[in-house]
Amino acid sequence: MQAHAGKNQENQKRSVSTNTRNDQKQPFTSQFLDNRPEAITQRKLQETASNSSQTKKVTQLQEIADNHTIKISPPLQTKENNNTNVIQRRVALAKNAMTKNFVELTSIDYGINIAGGPVELLKDSNFSKMTEDESLAIVAHGGIGSSGEYSGDEIASFLTNDVKGLKKDIKSIRFTSCYAGKGTEHDDSDSVISVLKEKLATGGLNIPITGAMGPSIKSLGLGTDAYTVWDKNKTTEIASQADGKSGNLPANSVLESVLVELLNPQGYADKVMSEVKDSKDEQENIKNKAEMVRHATTGFYRSLVDTIEDTQNSWLIQGVISGDIKINDSMAKKIGTKWRLPNLTGEELKKAILGAAAHKNLLLEDKPIRTV
């Protein structure tokens, strides 16, 4: 789900984005560890788990996705600059081609809500006519030092271009990408938002730029002011005896991967997009598909955020504890392959899932969002 940089102090502590590419690159140790630090917490959870109705909850979530109600909003009103017919507000996708990825499409839908349209590729956008009452949303997956397919320096080159770049201060720039506010070494100097801020300042521009300090979730289905950022330093141990490897992974990465397998958000996104009859208006097509994908994936995002905000009591953790949610070897192999653990078993994945329950929540609670 998406998050707004703080309607209030409580909202600033929430978080979301589904990109875990950086999280998945964390090294594993070669030694197999038998004694996990979360063992005591897991035993307590196992002892107190009651006969729950988690299977019913999973079924209900699937039914929501299967029977989604799509509401297509009228195209947003766009501004024109006198007789030039230049649309001012802008959502820029930081990729070389339009996307079908459900995370990026829900981010586009969110960006349209905060900035209006049109939706264009960053490399093709003309920002020269934007004015002080207009905002720019830059959307894509992200990692530390990059948003989509571009570094902070590359994004700055588009926005400072002599012909197509910004010519005056605008209201704000908002990144929906994960880690846009996080630097490789120093947040204030080498994060995407800090690099862009410095480059714009060189040209005499002073624009507020906002980005998340970790993995973040963006979806209007969670509320227009919902911005959830999770803490990748809250980890769980995962070990594969057959692969002879063990180590710690961000708990959010493990739990998100399981939810993706259980609820198949990309599959539902593909389904609704296949049902769209394209019109001649490309902007309308993009907006409609983004909104439809938001509706189709809201159940997944709600489950993900619930798991982040109240991990121990989430239906995922409680369902695994009770046995209502089965973690089999096929799921474990598919998920484990991403972490170079192709022989991970269902039981080993289950231990990693329950290890996440050592954390009350997975929120990044200290300054989850930063504005420069």
Tab-separated table of C-alpha atoms in Angstrom:
chain	number	residue	atom	x	y	z
A	1	MET	CA	0.000	0.000	0.000
A	2	GLN	CA	1.162	3.436	-0.421
A	3	ALA	CA	2.100	5.823	2.153
A	4	HIS	CA	1.849	9.502	2.353
A	5	ALA	CA	4.674	11.250	4.157
A	6	GLY	CA	2.726	11.676	7.233
A	7	LYS	CA	-0.791	12.797	7.757
A	8	ASN	CA	-0.012	12.376	11.401
A	9	GLN	CA	2.644	10.793	13.587
A	10	GLU	CA	0.875	7.445	13.559
A	11	ASN	CA	0.653	7.287	9.781
A	12	GLN	CA	4.354	8.056	9.524
A	13	LYS	CA	5.085	4.827	11.364
A	14	ARG	CA	3.317	2.662	8.833
A	15	SER	CA	4.978	1.103	5.781
A	16	VAL	CA	4.834	-0.867	2.331
A	17	SER	CA	6.635	-1.813	-1.280
A	18	THR	CA	7.169	-5.167	-2.446
A	19	ASN	CA	10.559	-5.016	-3.867
A	20	THR	CA	12.941	-7.276	-1.956
A	21	ARG	CA	15.743	-7.654	-4.486
A	22	ASN	CA	18.322	-6.127	-2.173
A	23	ASP	CA	17.054	-8.118	0.792
A	24	GLN	CA	17.472	-11.368	-1.095
A	25	LYS	CA	21.169	-10.764	-1.763
A	26	GLN	CA	22.222	-11.055	1.856
A	27	PRO	CA	24.951	-13.690	2.266
A	28	PHE	CA	24.456	-17.003	3.978
A	29	THR	CA	26.936	-18.669	6.276
A	30	SER	CA	28.073	-22.164	5.388
A	31	GLN	CA	27.540	-23.541	8.895
A	32	PHE	CA	24.189	-25.151	9.695
A	33	LEU	CA	22.779	-23.725	12.926
A	34	ASP	CA	20.459	-25.817	15.080
A	35	ASN	CA	19.790	-23.395	17.926
A	36	ARG	CA	17.781	-20.451	16.710
A	37	PRO	CA	17.428	-17.322	18.902
A	38	GLU	CA	13.678	-17.296	18.202
A	39	ALA	CA	13.127	-20.814	19.540
A	40	ILE	CA	11.687	-19.768	22.899
A	41	THR	CA	9.212	-17.379	21.296
A	42	GLN	CA	8.181	-20.027	18.795
A	43	ARG	CA	7.529	-22.615	21.519
A	44	LYS	CA	5.347	-20.160	23.405
A	45	LEU	CA	3.371	-19.396	20.268
A	46	GLN	CA	2.961	-23.080	19.528
A	47	GLU	CA	1.758	-23.783	23.083
A	48	THR	CA	-0.785	-20.946	23.086
A	49	ALA	CA	-2.104	-21.468	19.561
A	50	SER	CA	-5.764	-22.419	19.603
A	51	ASN	CA	-7.934	-24.077	16.994
A	52	SER	CA	-8.349	-21.133	14.668
A	53	SER	CA	-10.421	-20.538	11.566
A	54	GLN	CA	-7.509	-19.507	9.364
A	55	THR	CA	-8.547	-21.711	6.471
A	56	LYS	CA	-11.822	-19.801	6.330
A	57	LYS	CA	-9.899	-16.517	6.300
A	58	VAL	CA	-7.692	-17.641	3.432
A	59	THR	CA	-10.781	-18.779	1.510
A	60	GLN	CA	-12.454	-15.424	2.104
A	61	LEU	CA	-9.405	-13.554	0.808
A	62	GLN	CA	-9.329	-15.706	-2.292
A	63	GLU	CA	-13.049	-15.078	-2.831
A	64	ILE	CA	-12.453	-11.342	-2.577
A	65	ALA	CA	-9.825	-11.615	-5.284
A	66	ASP	CA	-11.966	-13.914	-7.454
A	67	ASN	CA	-15.077	-11.760	-7.167
A	68	HIS	CA	-13.445	-8.329	-7.196
A	69	THR	CA	-15.654	-5.409	-8.103
A	70	ILE	CA	-14.002	-3.124	-10.577
A	71	LYS	CA	-15.025	0.507	-10.484
A	72	ILE	CA	-13.623	2.578	-13.278
A	73	SER	CA	-13.344	6.241	-12.381
A	74	PRO	CA	-13.805	8.913	-15.028
A	75	PRO	CA	-10.517	10.167	-16.485
A	76	LEU	CA	-8.955	12.774	-14.224
A	77	GLN	CA	-9.366	16.392	-15.219
A	78	THR	CA	-6.054	17.722	-16.492
A	79	LYS	CA	-4.728	21.232	-16.612
A	80	GLU	CA	-3.844	23.045	-19.768
A	81	ASN	CA	-1.456	25.959	-20.081
A	82	ASN	CA	-3.565	28.551	-21.899
A	83	ASN	CA	-3.582	27.457	-25.539
A	84	THR	CA	-0.511	25.247	-25.468
A	85	ASN	CA	-2.471	22.091	-24.472
A	86	VAL	CA	0.434	21.018	-22.278
A	87	ILE	CA	-0.781	18.837	-19.384
A	88	GLN	CA	1.063	19.859	-16.263
A	89	ARG	CA	0.695	17.317	-13.479
A	90	ARG	CA	2.737	14.211	-14.006
A	91	VAL	CA	3.394	10.604	-13.005
A	92	ALA	CA	6.742	9.410	-14.341
A	93	LEU	CA	7.618	5.710	-14.537
A	94	ALA	CA	11.351	5.230	-13.985
A	95	LYS	CA	11.670	2.454	-16.560
A	96	ASN	CA	12.378	2.150	-20.264
A	97	ALA	CA	8.946	0.667	-21.062
A	98	MET	CA	5.455	0.585	-19.575
A	99	THR	CA	4.888	-2.074	-16.962
A	100	LYS	CA	2.535	-4.966	-16.238
A	101	ASN	CA	3.967	-5.558	-12.763
A	102	PHE	CA	1.227	-5.320	-10.136
A	103	VAL	CA	3.411	-3.427	-7.651
A	104	GLU	CA	4.327	-0.757	-10.174
A	105	LEU	CA	0.766	-0.502	-11.458
A	106	THR	CA	-0.632	0.071	-7.966
A	107	SER	CA	2.100	2.682	-7.496
A	108	ILE	CA	0.998	4.367	-10.722
A	109	ASP	CA	-2.564	4.358	-9.416
A	110	TYR	CA	-1.327	5.947	-6.197
A	111	GLY	CA	0.758	8.472	-8.102
A	112	ILE	CA	-2.244	9.544	-10.171
A	113	ASN	CA	-4.086	10.231	-6.915
A	114	ILE	CA	-1.371	12.492	-5.481
A	115	ALA	CA	-0.117	14.142	-8.656
A	116	GLY	CA	-2.712	13.703	-11.383
A	117	GLY	CA	-1.710	12.750	-14.919
A	118	PRO	CA	-0.451	12.067	-17.457
A	119	VAL	CA	1.471	8.830	-16.884
A	120	GLU	CA	4.631	8.801	-18.953
A	121	LEU	CA	8.046	7.208	-19.039
A	122	LEU	CA	10.519	9.369	-17.161
A	123	LYS	CA	12.875	9.474	-20.143
A	124	ASP	CA	10.126	10.806	-22.427
A	125	SER	CA	8.569	13.370	-20.095
A	126	ASN	CA	8.686	17.120	-20.625
A	127	PHE	CA	8.729	18.909	-17.256
A	128	SER	CA	9.455	22.388	-18.577
A	129	LYS	CA	5.890	23.728	-18.211
A	130	MET	CA	5.242	22.489	-14.672
A	131	THR	CA	4.361	25.209	-12.161
A	132	GLU	CA	4.517	25.825	-8.417
A	133	ASP	CA	1.084	24.312	-7.643
A	134	GLU	CA	1.822	20.988	-9.357
A	135	SER	CA	3.404	17.779	-8.072
A	136	LEU	CA	5.457	15.004	-9.620
A	137	ALA	CA	5.257	11.329	-8.625
A	138	ILE	CA	8.127	9.065	-9.716
A	139	VAL	CA	7.168	5.393	-9.554
A	140	ALA	CA	8.903	2.017	-9.997
A	141	HIS	CA	10.519	-0.671	-7.922
A	142	GLY	CA	13.561	0.634	-6.096
A	143	GLY	CA	16.718	-0.248	-4.251
A	144	ILE	CA	19.304	1.683	-2.299
A	145	GLY	CA	20.728	4.236	-4.738
A	146	SER	CA	18.235	3.663	-7.535
A	147	SER	CA	14.604	4.072	-8.536
A	148	GLY	CA	13.480	1.736	-11.265
A	149	GLU	CA	16.182	1.522	-13.896
A	150	TYR	CA	17.902	4.781	-12.995
A	151	SER	CA	20.331	6.102	-10.415
A	152	GLY	CA	19.770	9.381	-8.610
A	153	ASP	CA	22.192	11.108	-11.010
A	154	GLU	CA	20.354	9.742	-14.044
A	155	ILE	CA	16.977	10.865	-12.714
A	156	ALA	CA	18.451	14.292	-12.032
A	157	SER	CA	19.679	14.485	-15.629
A	158	PHE	CA	16.091	14.144	-16.892
A	159	LEU	CA	14.767	16.799	-14.493
A	160	THR	CA	17.578	19.287	-15.191
A	161	ASN	CA	17.676	18.831	-18.965
A	162	ASP	CA	18.107	22.165	-20.768
A	163	VAL	CA	15.026	21.609	-22.934
A	164	LYS	CA	12.699	19.231	-21.036
A	165	GLY	CA	13.805	19.802	-17.446
A	166	LEU	CA	12.091	21.764	-14.680
A	167	LYS	CA	12.330	25.517	-15.113
A	168	LYS	CA	10.900	26.576	-11.756
A	169	ASP	CA	10.052	25.180	-8.347
A	170	ILE	CA	7.051	22.841	-8.228
A	171	LYS	CA	4.984	21.838	-5.193
A	172	SER	CA	6.703	18.502	-4.492
A	173	ILE	CA	8.363	15.386	-5.864
A	174	ARG	CA	7.304	12.048	-4.363
A	175	PHE	CA	9.075	8.734	-4.936
A	176	THR	CA	7.013	5.603	-4.377
A	177	SER	CA	10.112	3.424	-4.799
A	178	CYS	CA	11.512	1.435	-1.917
A	179	TYR	CA	14.662	2.912	-0.346
A	180	ALA	CA	14.465	6.244	-2.211
A	181	GLY	CA	15.445	8.044	1.002
A	182	LYS	CA	18.164	5.555	1.999
A	183	GLY	CA	21.797	6.088	1.050
A	184	THR	CA	24.508	3.551	0.339
A	185	GLU	CA	26.727	5.119	2.996
A	186	HIS	CA	25.189	8.465	3.963
A	187	ASP	CA	21.473	9.176	3.628
A	188	ASP	CA	22.093	12.920	3.353
A	189	SER	CA	24.463	12.620	0.420
A	190	ASP	CA	24.021	9.470	-1.677
A	191	SER	CA	20.336	8.526	-1.399
A	192	VAL	CA	18.236	9.054	-4.528
A	193	ILE	CA	16.324	11.969	-3.011
A	194	SER	CA	19.485	13.659	-1.682
A	195	VAL	CA	21.329	13.346	-4.983
A	196	LEU	CA	18.334	14.778	-6.833
A	197	LYS	CA	17.954	17.587	-4.279
A	198	GLU	CA	21.594	18.622	-4.745
A	199	LYS	CA	21.425	18.549	-8.542
A	200	LEU	CA	18.235	20.627	-8.601
A	201	ALA	CA	19.739	23.109	-6.138
A	202	THR	CA	22.671	23.631	-8.511
A	203	GLY	CA	20.136	25.002	-10.978
A	204	GLY	CA	18.544	27.245	-8.367
A	205	LEU	CA	15.572	24.982	-7.585
A	206	ASN	CA	14.384	24.167	-4.058
A	207	ILE	CA	11.675	21.485	-4.218
A	208	PRO	CA	10.585	19.207	-1.336
A	209	ILE	CA	11.470	15.610	-2.269
A	210	THR	CA	10.117	12.623	-0.305
A	211	GLY	CA	11.149	8.967	-0.229
A	212	ALA	CA	10.927	5.895	2.002
A	213	MET	CA	13.821	4.703	4.158
A	214	GLY	CA	13.161	1.036	3.457
A	215	PRO	CA	10.847	-1.356	1.618
A	216	SER	CA	7.497	0.395	1.284
A	217	ILE	CA	3.910	-0.403	0.263
A	218	LYS	CA	1.752	1.800	-1.924
A	219	SER	CA	-1.896	1.081	-2.714
A	220	LEU	CA	-4.959	3.296	-2.566
A	221	GLY	CA	-6.877	0.205	-1.434
A	222	LEU	CA	-5.249	0.740	1.957
A	223	GLY	CA	-6.190	4.402	2.231
A	224	THR	CA	-4.868	7.538	0.616
A	225	ASP	CA	-2.701	8.405	3.619
A	226	ALA	CA	-1.380	4.912	4.260
A	227	TYR	CA	2.375	4.611	3.798
A	228	THR	CA	3.882	1.480	5.297
A	229	VAL	CA	7.649	1.026	5.581
A	230	TRP	CA	9.131	-2.100	7.064
A	231	ASP	CA	12.427	-2.698	8.824
A	232	LYS	CA	14.770	-5.023	6.941
A	233	ASN	CA	16.918	-5.319	10.061
A	234	LYS	CA	14.202	-7.385	11.758
A	235	THR	CA	15.314	-10.796	10.594
A	236	THR	CA	14.499	-14.469	10.799
A	237	GLU	CA	16.877	-17.379	10.415
A	238	ILE	CA	16.434	-19.636	7.433
A	239	ALA	CA	18.442	-22.814	6.983
A	240	SER	CA	18.582	-25.638	4.464
A	241	GLN	CA	20.250	-28.774	5.730
A	242	ALA	CA	20.407	-30.287	2.253
A	243	ASP	CA	22.092	-27.176	0.868
A	244	GLY	CA	24.390	-26.893	3.890
A	245	LYS	CA	23.587	-23.234	4.349
A	246	SER	CA	21.948	-21.042	6.934
A	247	GLY	CA	21.692	-17.368	7.675
A	248	ASN	CA	19.399	-14.485	8.497
A	249	LEU	CA	17.028	-12.854	6.028
A	250	PRO	CA	14.756	-9.854	6.561
A	251	ALA	CA	11.557	-11.305	8.034
A	252	ASN	CA	9.452	-9.181	5.689
A	253	SER	CA	11.111	-10.793	2.673
A	254	VAL	CA	10.223	-14.275	3.877
A	255	LEU	CA	6.634	-13.480	4.851
A	256	GLU	CA	5.948	-11.457	1.710
A	257	SER	CA	7.192	-14.309	-0.470
A	258	VAL	CA	4.826	-16.720	1.280
A	259	LEU	CA	1.868	-14.362	0.879
A	260	VAL	CA	2.643	-13.957	-2.812
A	261	GLU	CA	2.529	-17.736	-3.214
A	262	LEU	CA	-0.712	-18.047	-1.247
A	263	LEU	CA	-2.642	-15.145	-2.782
A	264	ASN	CA	-1.087	-14.822	-6.282
A	265	PRO	CA	-1.506	-11.032	-6.739
A	266	GLN	CA	0.291	-10.958	-10.092
A	267	GLY	CA	-2.028	-13.650	-11.419
A	268	TYR	CA	-5.105	-11.628	-10.500
A	269	ALA	CA	-3.529	-8.503	-11.965
A	270	ASP	CA	-2.874	-10.302	-15.253
A	271	LYS	CA	-6.456	-11.579	-15.265
A	272	VAL	CA	-8.092	-8.175	-14.942
A	273	MET	CA	-5.711	-6.565	-17.433
A	274	SER	CA	-6.624	-9.215	-19.987
A	275	GLU	CA	-10.260	-8.170	-19.616
A	276	VAL	CA	-9.607	-4.526	-20.493
A	277	LYS	CA	-10.717	-3.379	-23.924
A	278	ASP	CA	-8.204	-0.757	-24.919
A	279	SER	CA	-9.483	2.548	-26.226
A	280	LYS	CA	-7.711	4.976	-28.505
A	281	ASP	CA	-6.793	7.090	-25.473
A	282	GLU	CA	-3.549	5.612	-24.137
A	283	GLN	CA	-3.731	7.646	-20.930
A	284	GLU	CA	-7.188	6.318	-20.179
A	285	ASN	CA	-5.947	2.764	-20.793
A	286	ILE	CA	-3.087	3.152	-18.334
A	287	LYS	CA	-5.261	4.732	-15.645
A	288	ASN	CA	-7.989	2.117	-15.997
A	289	LYS	CA	-5.573	-0.815	-15.852
A	290	ALA	CA	-3.802	0.645	-12.827
A	291	GLU	CA	-7.100	1.122	-11.008
A	292	MET	CA	-8.334	-2.366	-11.892
A	293	VAL	CA	-5.099	-3.913	-10.653
A	294	ARG	CA	-5.438	-1.964	-7.409
A	295	HIS	CA	-8.895	-3.453	-6.825
A	296	ALA	CA	-7.707	-6.951	-7.729
A	297	THR	CA	-4.716	-6.858	-5.346
A	298	THR	CA	-6.176	-5.016	-2.350
A	299	GLY	CA	-6.750	-8.297	-0.466
A	300	PHE	CA	-3.068	-9.160	-0.843
A	301	TYR	CA	-1.922	-5.719	0.283
A	302	ARG	CA	-4.222	-5.735	3.295
A	303	SER	CA	-2.877	-9.125	4.335
A	304	LEU	CA	0.700	-7.930	3.851
A	305	VAL	CA	0.198	-4.785	5.905
A	306	ASP	CA	-1.632	-6.682	8.665
A	307	THR	CA	1.327	-9.066	8.814
A	308	ILE	CA	3.795	-6.186	9.027
A	309	GLU	CA	1.881	-4.207	11.644
A	310	ASP	CA	0.895	-7.069	13.982
A	311	THR	CA	3.114	-9.969	13.002
A	312	GLN	CA	2.439	-12.340	15.898
A	313	ASN	CA	-1.342	-12.073	15.563
A	314	SER	CA	-1.506	-12.035	11.771
A	315	TRP	CA	-3.646	-14.656	10.068
A	316	LEU	CA	-0.530	-15.929	8.272
A	317	ILE	CA	1.450	-16.668	11.442
A	318	GLN	CA	-1.561	-18.006	13.330
A	319	GLY	CA	-2.581	-20.146	10.355
A	320	VAL	CA	0.880	-21.698	10.100
A	321	ILE	CA	0.901	-22.346	13.855
A	322	SER	CA	-2.505	-24.023	13.814
A	323	GLY	CA	-1.718	-26.038	10.702
A	324	ASP	CA	-4.582	-24.504	8.738
A	325	ILE	CA	-2.048	-23.042	6.326
A	326	LYS	CA	0.160	-25.764	4.860
A	327	ILE	CA	3.745	-24.951	3.970
A	328	ASN	CA	4.765	-27.728	1.598
A	329	ASP	CA	8.036	-28.675	-0.067
A	330	SER	CA	6.920	-27.355	-3.465
A	331	MET	CA	6.338	-23.863	-2.076
A	332	ALA	CA	9.601	-24.011	-0.132
A	333	LYS	CA	11.614	-25.009	-3.197
A	334	LYS	CA	10.147	-22.193	-5.264
A	335	ILE	CA	10.771	-19.583	-2.589
A	336	GLY	CA	14.135	-20.989	-1.525
A	337	THR	CA	15.539	-20.875	-5.045
A	338	LYS	CA	15.483	-17.054	-4.878
A	339	TRP	CA	17.845	-17.248	-1.904
A	340	ARG	CA	20.126	-19.902	-3.382
A	341	LEU	CA	18.506	-22.593	-1.241
A	342	PRO	CA	16.977	-24.826	-3.946
A	343	ASN	CA	16.583	-27.768	-1.567
A	344	LEU	CA	14.761	-25.872	1.184
A	345	THR	CA	12.013	-28.037	2.677
A	346	GLY	CA	8.528	-27.056	3.779
A	347	GLU	CA	9.421	-27.702	7.398
A	348	GLU	CA	12.517	-25.497	7.152
A	349	LEU	CA	10.516	-22.684	5.565
A	350	LYS	CA	7.889	-23.073	8.291
A	351	LYS	CA	10.581	-22.564	10.943
A	352	ALA	CA	11.684	-19.365	9.209
A	353	ILE	CA	8.093	-18.124	9.059
A	354	LEU	CA	7.575	-18.770	12.763
A	355	GLY	CA	10.947	-17.188	13.477
A	356	ALA	CA	9.493	-13.942	12.197
A	357	ALA	CA	6.977	-14.108	15.047
A	358	ALA	CA	9.798	-13.244	17.444
A	359	HIS	CA	9.031	-9.703	16.313
A	360	LYS	CA	5.845	-8.029	17.491
A	361	ASN	CA	5.784	-6.126	14.209
A	362	LEU	CA	8.070	-5.525	11.240
A	363	LEU	CA	7.598	-1.778	10.996
A	364	LEU	CA	10.443	0.654	10.547
A	365	GLU	CA	9.415	2.894	13.405
A	366	ASP	CA	12.274	5.404	13.432
A	367	LYS	CA	11.819	7.959	10.631
A	368	PRO	CA	10.344	5.629	7.980
A	369	ILE	CA	9.915	8.466	5.484
A	370	ARG	CA	12.285	11.335	4.756
A	371	THR	CA	11.764	14.669	3.023
A	372	VAL	CA	14.660	16.837	1.898
